[in-house]
Amino acid sequence: MLTTHLHLIESDAAKIDTTEVFKEVKDEIMKAGAMIVKNRFARGDTEIYTLKKYCWDKYEREVVYDGTTRQCSCRIFDSRGLPCSHMFYVMKEEHVDHIPTSLVLLRWTKDAKIEYLNLNCNILVDSYLIEQSRVDDPIGTAKSDVGDSTTAKSKCAPKKEKKSDTKAVRRCSKCNRITHNARTCSHFPANVVEDWLLPNQTDINVVDLHKNVVYPCVLKRGRKPREKYLCLGWYEYVKPTRLRPGDVLVCTMADPPTTMFVCFLM
């Protein structure tokens, strides 16, 4: 939106200058309204203006105008690079509708800002490409075969693997049968020292020397040579007496009754 009395010059400044610079230029255009011509004379092709300020008699500035170049005694253009309010007043007197190129510095224009931004972008892109070329692998990144790590269970004890549903058949450790165990075995075995037994000897008496009890039993030959088990009649007599493996018994044969040998329970 144009706010000064020099609309054409203000519009031209808005097209050329950046936003920050345009604000300063517009302030100078506004100040030009307070300028008054005190004296004006020509020297060849050059016009010399002597200006004073409204209600300020001691204020005086001199502007030299030759059509292309302008000089002012305030030196604002020389120090800041922007046209002063005195130059804008002379433009109004000379019916100039735009800012001459001699009063436009490239560094304050929009084109300079755009060029600067493009330059920075190019520098950033170039620097990025340089850094990328230093770290890029020309062979290519090898495919990683490493998978995700196994999640460790941090709580509770580790679970044991379940065994097969098929359970082993439990057998008696004394007679190797499956109907009972060693504690309830009715076929209590005994290793017999049988050096005096006859080959077909079956009927024997087992004597408990501690209790003076005689157990009549039937001796049955086992699978191994010279291995016999007290089978029939043994369970009924031995269980109530709570005999255990390792007890020493004296066995007597029924015929002849005088022959004796030692029986070691296993």
mmCIF file of C-alpha atoms in Angstrom:
data_model
loop_
_atom_site.group_PDB
_atom_site.id
_atom_site.type_symbol
_atom_site.label_atom_id
_atom_site.label_comp_id
_atom_site.label_asym_id
_atom_site.label_seq_id
_atom_site.Cartn_x
_atom_site.Cartn_y
_atom_site.Cartn_z
ATOM 1 C CA MET A 1 0.000 0.000 0.000
ATOM 2 C CA LEU A 2 1.417 3.377 -1.050
ATOM 3 C CA THR A 3 1.373 5.996 1.723
ATOM 4 C CA THR A 4 3.555 8.882 0.466
ATOM 5 C CA HIS A 5 2.708 11.758 -1.870
ATOM 6 C CA LEU A 6 5.220 10.538 -4.469
ATOM 7 C CA HIS A 7 3.352 7.387 -5.506
ATOM 8 C CA LEU A 8 5.357 6.646 -8.643
ATOM 9 C CA ILE A 9 8.727 6.906 -6.914
ATOM 10 C CA GLU A 10 7.466 4.932 -3.913
ATOM 11 C CA SER A 11 6.117 2.191 -6.182
ATOM 12 C CA ASP A 12 9.421 1.988 -8.037
ATOM 13 C CA ALA A 13 11.326 1.719 -4.741
ATOM 14 C CA ALA A 14 9.022 -1.099 -3.588
ATOM 15 C CA LYS A 15 9.831 -3.082 -6.744
ATOM 16 C CA ILE A 16 13.594 -2.591 -6.471
ATOM 17 C CA ASP A 17 14.544 -2.524 -2.804
ATOM 18 C CA THR A 18 14.191 -5.215 -0.165
ATOM 19 C CA THR A 19 11.572 -4.836 2.557
ATOM 20 C CA GLU A 20 14.021 -3.542 5.156
ATOM 21 C CA VAL A 21 15.589 -0.978 2.802
ATOM 22 C CA PHE A 22 12.212 0.101 1.415
ATOM 23 C CA LYS A 23 11.096 1.169 4.895
ATOM 24 C CA GLU A 24 14.050 3.532 5.165
ATOM 25 C CA VAL A 25 13.507 4.875 1.625
ATOM 26 C CA LYS A 26 9.841 5.532 2.347
ATOM 27 C CA ASP A 27 10.772 7.516 5.468
ATOM 28 C CA GLU A 28 13.049 9.742 3.345
ATOM 29 C CA ILE A 29 10.243 10.272 0.801
ATOM 30 C CA MET A 30 7.939 11.343 3.629
ATOM 31 C CA LYS A 31 10.540 13.866 4.867
ATOM 32 C CA ALA A 32 10.740 15.403 1.389
ATOM 33 C CA GLY A 33 7.319 16.971 2.017
ATOM 34 C CA ALA A 34 8.875 19.326 4.610
ATOM 35 C CA MET A 35 11.537 20.656 2.200
ATOM 36 C CA ILE A 36 11.273 24.191 0.704
ATOM 37 C CA VAL A 37 13.356 25.686 -2.130
ATOM 38 C CA LYS A 38 15.359 28.668 -0.896
ATOM 39 C CA ASN A 39 17.400 29.213 -4.028
ATOM 40 C CA ARG A 40 17.815 27.576 -7.438
ATOM 41 C CA PHE A 41 20.198 28.436 -10.251
ATOM 42 C CA ALA A 42 21.708 26.745 -13.281
ATOM 43 C CA ARG A 43 25.363 26.281 -14.073
ATOM 44 C CA GLY A 44 25.572 24.890 -17.560
ATOM 45 C CA ASP A 45 23.700 21.575 -17.620
ATOM 46 C CA THR A 46 23.756 21.376 -13.840
ATOM 47 C CA GLU A 47 20.968 22.565 -11.572
ATOM 48 C CA ILE A 48 21.901 23.606 -8.024
ATOM 49 C CA TYR A 49 19.176 23.591 -5.376
ATOM 50 C CA THR A 50 19.448 25.221 -1.974
ATOM 51 C CA LEU A 51 16.821 23.748 0.354
ATOM 52 C CA LYS A 52 15.629 24.607 3.783
ATOM 53 C CA LYS A 53 13.225 22.872 6.104
ATOM 54 C CA TYR A 54 9.714 23.950 7.005
ATOM 55 C CA CYS A 55 9.802 26.139 10.170
ATOM 56 C CA TRP A 56 13.544 25.646 10.528
ATOM 57 C CA ASP A 57 15.421 28.641 9.126
ATOM 58 C CA LYS A 58 18.865 27.486 10.183
ATOM 59 C CA TYR A 59 18.453 24.186 8.327
ATOM 60 C CA GLU A 60 19.989 24.367 4.822
ATOM 61 C CA ARG A 61 21.160 21.738 2.300
ATOM 62 C CA GLU A 62 22.522 22.004 -1.244
ATOM 63 C CA VAL A 63 21.712 19.471 -3.992
ATOM 64 C CA VAL A 64 23.499 19.265 -7.352
ATOM 65 C CA TYR A 65 21.491 17.724 -10.198
ATOM 66 C CA ASP A 66 22.759 17.171 -13.733
ATOM 67 C CA GLY A 67 20.232 14.650 -15.035
ATOM 68 C CA THR A 68 22.140 11.468 -14.164
ATOM 69 C CA THR A 69 24.119 12.177 -11.022
ATOM 70 C CA ARG A 70 23.037 13.823 -7.825
ATOM 71 C CA GLN A 71 25.054 15.113 -4.921
ATOM 72 C CA CYS A 72 23.825 16.418 -1.582
ATOM 73 C CA SER A 73 25.638 18.224 1.178
ATOM 74 C CA CYS A 74 24.056 15.916 3.810
ATOM 75 C CA ARG A 75 26.261 13.002 2.571
ATOM 76 C CA ILE A 76 23.605 10.391 3.441
ATOM 77 C CA PHE A 77 23.939 8.723 0.053
ATOM 78 C CA ASP A 78 27.733 8.619 0.380
ATOM 79 C CA SER A 79 27.602 7.013 3.848
ATOM 80 C CA ARG A 80 24.429 4.908 3.756
ATOM 81 C CA GLY A 81 23.958 4.292 0.053
ATOM 82 C CA LEU A 82 20.332 5.468 0.063
ATOM 83 C CA PRO A 83 18.796 8.585 -1.557
ATOM 84 C CA CYS A 84 18.090 11.319 0.997
ATOM 85 C CA SER A 85 14.923 13.390 1.383
ATOM 86 C CA HIS A 86 16.610 16.326 -0.417
ATOM 87 C CA MET A 87 17.215 14.211 -3.520
ATOM 88 C CA PHE A 88 13.600 13.057 -3.538
ATOM 89 C CA TYR A 89 12.463 16.681 -3.370
ATOM 90 C CA VAL A 90 14.623 17.549 -6.391
ATOM 91 C CA MET A 91 13.110 14.556 -8.267
ATOM 92 C CA LYS A 92 9.681 16.004 -7.603
ATOM 93 C CA GLU A 93 10.768 19.430 -8.895
ATOM 94 C CA GLU A 94 12.243 17.823 -12.020
ATOM 95 C CA HIS A 95 9.160 15.589 -12.537
ATOM 96 C CA VAL A 96 11.145 12.356 -12.299
ATOM 97 C CA ASP A 97 8.800 9.315 -11.951
ATOM 98 C CA HIS A 98 11.391 6.702 -10.989
ATOM 99 C CA ILE A 99 14.608 6.391 -9.036
ATOM 100 C CA PRO A 100 17.607 6.838 -11.378
ATOM 101 C CA THR A 101 19.962 3.880 -11.603
ATOM 102 C CA SER A 102 22.800 6.115 -10.359
ATOM 103 C CA LEU A 103 21.028 6.247 -6.971
ATOM 104 C CA VAL A 104 20.351 2.512 -6.746
ATOM 105 C CA LEU A 105 23.011 0.377 -5.093
ATOM 106 C CA LEU A 106 22.921 -3.271 -6.105
ATOM 107 C CA ARG A 107 23.507 -4.510 -2.564
ATOM 108 C CA TRP A 108 20.118 -3.102 -1.401
ATOM 109 C CA THR A 109 18.052 -4.637 -4.200
ATOM 110 C CA LYS A 110 15.925 -7.772 -4.178
ATOM 111 C CA ASP A 111 18.012 -9.254 -6.976
ATOM 112 C CA ALA A 112 21.127 -9.067 -4.797
ATOM 113 C CA LYS A 113 19.337 -10.838 -1.959
ATOM 114 C CA ILE A 114 18.047 -13.584 -4.241
ATOM 115 C CA GLU A 115 21.492 -14.035 -5.743
ATOM 116 C CA TYR A 116 23.007 -14.231 -2.269
ATOM 117 C CA LEU A 117 20.521 -16.876 -1.166
ATOM 118 C CA ASN A 118 21.112 -18.897 -4.318
ATOM 119 C CA LEU A 119 24.853 -18.655 -3.744
ATOM 120 C CA ASN A 120 24.491 -19.941 -0.193
ATOM 121 C CA CYS A 121 22.290 -22.779 -1.356
ATOM 122 C CA ASN A 122 24.813 -23.750 -3.994
ATOM 123 C CA ILE A 123 27.599 -23.622 -1.423
ATOM 124 C CA LEU A 124 25.626 -25.845 0.922
ATOM 125 C CA VAL A 125 24.839 -28.304 -1.848
ATOM 126 C CA ASP A 126 28.450 -28.364 -3.013
ATOM 127 C CA SER A 127 29.769 -28.855 0.503
ATOM 128 C CA TYR A 128 27.247 -31.636 1.068
ATOM 129 C CA LEU A 129 28.285 -33.381 -2.139
ATOM 130 C CA ILE A 130 31.942 -33.071 -1.176
ATOM 131 C CA GLU A 131 31.331 -34.595 2.247
ATOM 132 C CA GLN A 132 29.150 -37.289 0.734
ATOM 133 C CA SER A 133 31.814 -38.233 -1.779
ATOM 134 C CA ARG A 134 34.267 -38.696 1.084
ATOM 135 C CA VAL A 135 32.118 -41.200 2.948
ATOM 136 C CA ASP A 136 30.269 -42.955 0.129
ATOM 137 C CA ASP A 137 31.190 -46.589 -0.434
ATOM 138 C CA PRO A 138 31.882 -47.100 -4.152
ATOM 139 C CA ILE A 139 31.320 -50.846 -3.802
ATOM 140 C CA GLY A 140 27.969 -50.465 -2.134
ATOM 141 C CA THR A 141 26.733 -51.334 1.287
ATOM 142 C CA ALA A 142 26.901 -55.039 1.973
ATOM 143 C CA LYS A 143 23.663 -56.709 2.916
ATOM 144 C CA SER A 144 23.545 -57.449 6.595
ATOM 145 C CA ASP A 145 22.537 -60.959 7.603
ATOM 146 C CA VAL A 146 22.211 -60.087 11.258
ATOM 147 C CA GLY A 147 18.657 -60.508 12.442
ATOM 148 C CA ASP A 148 16.843 -59.175 15.435
ATOM 149 C CA SER A 149 18.212 -60.218 18.778
ATOM 150 C CA THR A 150 16.329 -62.759 20.849
ATOM 151 C CA THR A 151 14.364 -61.190 23.646
ATOM 152 C CA ALA A 152 15.714 -62.431 26.970
ATOM 153 C CA LYS A 153 13.250 -63.350 29.682
ATOM 154 C CA SER A 154 14.383 -61.463 32.764
ATOM 155 C CA LYS A 155 11.735 -62.731 35.178
ATOM 156 C CA CYS A 156 11.021 -66.164 36.672
ATOM 157 C CA ALA A 157 13.062 -69.302 36.348
ATOM 158 C CA PRO A 158 13.573 -70.724 32.868
ATOM 159 C CA LYS A 159 10.978 -73.247 31.855
ATOM 160 C CA LYS A 160 12.099 -76.825 31.553
ATOM 161 C CA GLU A 161 11.415 -78.652 28.368
ATOM 162 C CA LYS A 162 8.566 -81.079 28.659
ATOM 163 C CA LYS A 163 9.516 -84.683 28.382
ATOM 164 C CA SER A 164 7.763 -87.130 26.179
ATOM 165 C CA ASP A 165 4.270 -88.080 27.237
ATOM 166 C CA THR A 166 5.251 -91.745 27.120
ATOM 167 C CA LYS A 167 6.346 -92.713 30.615
ATOM 168 C CA ALA A 168 8.755 -95.538 31.246
ATOM 169 C CA VAL A 169 7.242 -98.602 32.860
ATOM 170 C CA ARG A 170 8.308 -98.904 36.482
ATOM 171 C CA ARG A 171 9.452 -102.322 37.559
ATOM 172 C CA CYS A 172 10.342 -103.942 40.842
ATOM 173 C CA SER A 173 14.067 -103.677 41.465
ATOM 174 C CA LYS A 174 14.083 -107.119 43.127
ATOM 175 C CA CYS A 175 12.070 -109.330 40.793
ATOM 176 C CA ASN A 176 11.759 -107.073 37.717
ATOM 177 C CA ARG A 177 7.965 -107.316 37.622
ATOM 178 C CA ILE A 178 5.581 -104.421 36.894
ATOM 179 C CA THR A 179 2.764 -105.214 39.304
ATOM 180 C CA HIS A 180 4.529 -103.901 42.417
ATOM 181 C CA ASN A 181 7.716 -102.234 43.707
ATOM 182 C CA ALA A 182 10.622 -103.358 45.858
ATOM 183 C CA ARG A 183 8.928 -102.290 49.096
ATOM 184 C CA THR A 184 5.881 -104.501 48.539
ATOM 185 C CA CYS A 185 7.629 -107.317 46.698
ATOM 186 C CA SER A 186 6.307 -110.754 47.771
ATOM 187 C CA HIS A 187 9.143 -112.574 46.013
ATOM 188 C CA PHE A 188 11.919 -111.442 48.324
ATOM 189 C CA PRO A 189 15.216 -112.662 46.801
ATOM 190 C CA ALA A 190 18.166 -114.125 48.605
ATOM 191 C CA ASN A 191 21.618 -115.156 47.493
ATOM 192 C CA VAL A 192 22.323 -118.510 48.955
ATOM 193 C CA VAL A 193 25.749 -119.986 49.613
ATOM 194 C CA GLU A 194 24.785 -123.437 48.398
ATOM 195 C CA ASP A 195 28.001 -125.433 48.267
ATOM 196 C CA TRP A 196 26.246 -128.302 50.069
ATOM 197 C CA LEU A 197 22.953 -128.236 48.168
ATOM 198 C CA LEU A 198 21.967 -131.132 46.018
ATOM 199 C CA PRO A 199 21.201 -130.457 42.336
ATOM 200 C CA ASN A 200 17.481 -130.991 42.796
ATOM 201 C CA GLN A 201 17.192 -129.612 46.327
ATOM 202 C CA THR A 202 13.967 -127.566 46.713
ATOM 203 C CA ASP A 203 12.718 -127.843 50.271
ATOM 204 C CA ILE A 204 14.725 -125.917 52.856
ATOM 205 C CA ASN A 205 14.241 -124.381 56.247
ATOM 206 C CA VAL A 206 15.343 -120.813 56.949
ATOM 207 C CA VAL A 207 16.286 -120.246 60.591
ATOM 208 C CA ASP A 208 16.375 -116.767 62.167
ATOM 209 C CA LEU A 209 19.104 -117.052 64.779
ATOM 210 C CA HIS A 210 18.039 -113.801 66.446
ATOM 211 C CA LYS A 211 14.507 -114.963 67.105
ATOM 212 C CA ASN A 212 15.012 -118.725 66.883
ATOM 213 C CA VAL A 213 12.305 -119.011 64.225
ATOM 214 C CA VAL A 214 12.319 -121.610 61.450
ATOM 215 C CA TYR A 215 10.764 -120.760 58.058
ATOM 216 C CA PRO A 216 10.023 -123.773 55.835
ATOM 217 C CA CYS A 217 10.387 -122.604 52.207
ATOM 218 C CA VAL A 218 10.715 -123.926 48.691
ATOM 219 C CA LEU A 219 13.934 -123.081 46.848
ATOM 220 C CA LYS A 220 13.461 -122.240 43.156
ATOM 221 C CA ARG A 221 16.435 -122.161 40.833
ATOM 222 C CA GLY A 222 17.032 -118.859 39.008
ATOM 223 C CA ARG A 223 18.197 -118.050 35.500
ATOM 224 C CA LYS A 224 21.864 -117.737 36.410
ATOM 225 C CA PRO A 225 23.932 -120.755 37.482
ATOM 226 C CA ARG A 226 23.984 -121.424 41.249
ATOM 227 C CA GLU A 227 21.423 -118.632 41.791
ATOM 228 C CA LYS A 228 18.336 -119.531 43.804
ATOM 229 C CA TYR A 229 15.441 -117.558 45.232
ATOM 230 C CA LEU A 230 13.328 -118.326 48.266
ATOM 231 C CA CYS A 231 9.904 -118.005 46.660
ATOM 232 C CA LEU A 232 7.091 -120.094 48.044
ATOM 233 C CA GLY A 233 6.334 -119.572 51.688
ATOM 234 C CA TRP A 234 8.984 -116.886 52.140
ATOM 235 C CA TYR A 235 6.735 -113.828 51.971
ATOM 236 C CA GLU A 236 4.294 -115.119 54.616
ATOM 237 C CA TYR A 237 7.071 -115.695 57.137
ATOM 238 C CA VAL A 238 9.571 -112.979 56.388
ATOM 239 C CA LYS A 239 7.318 -109.895 56.044
ATOM 240 C CA PRO A 240 5.979 -109.963 59.626
ATOM 241 C CA THR A 241 9.531 -110.217 60.933
ATOM 242 C CA ARG A 242 10.638 -107.145 58.868
ATOM 243 C CA LEU A 243 13.808 -108.680 57.537
ATOM 244 C CA ARG A 244 15.951 -106.396 55.370
ATOM 245 C CA PRO A 245 18.694 -106.967 52.795
ATOM 246 C CA GLY A 246 21.959 -107.705 54.540
ATOM 247 C CA ASP A 247 20.503 -109.841 57.324
ATOM 248 C CA VAL A 248 22.331 -113.145 57.867
ATOM 249 C CA LEU A 249 20.228 -116.264 58.179
ATOM 250 C CA VAL A 250 21.104 -119.913 58.694
ATOM 251 C CA CYS A 251 19.349 -122.257 56.306
ATOM 252 C CA THR A 252 18.907 -125.974 56.985
ATOM 253 C CA MET A 253 17.887 -128.510 54.477
ATOM 254 C CA ALA A 254 14.838 -130.574 55.264
ATOM 255 C CA ASP A 255 16.603 -133.764 54.231
ATOM 256 C CA PRO A 256 18.996 -134.369 55.793
ATOM 257 C CA PRO A 257 18.041 -131.970 58.618
ATOM 258 C CA THR A 258 21.543 -131.728 59.976
ATOM 259 C CA THR A 259 23.041 -129.937 56.954
ATOM 260 C CA MET A 260 23.270 -126.132 57.415
ATOM 261 C CA PHE A 261 24.412 -123.204 55.250
ATOM 262 C CA VAL A 262 24.357 -119.405 55.421
ATOM 263 C CA CYS A 263 21.795 -117.309 53.461
ATOM 264 C CA PHE A 264 22.524 -113.590 52.740
ATOM 265 C CA LEU A 265 19.451 -111.538 51.936
ATOM 266 C CA MET A 266 19.908 -109.127 49.024
#
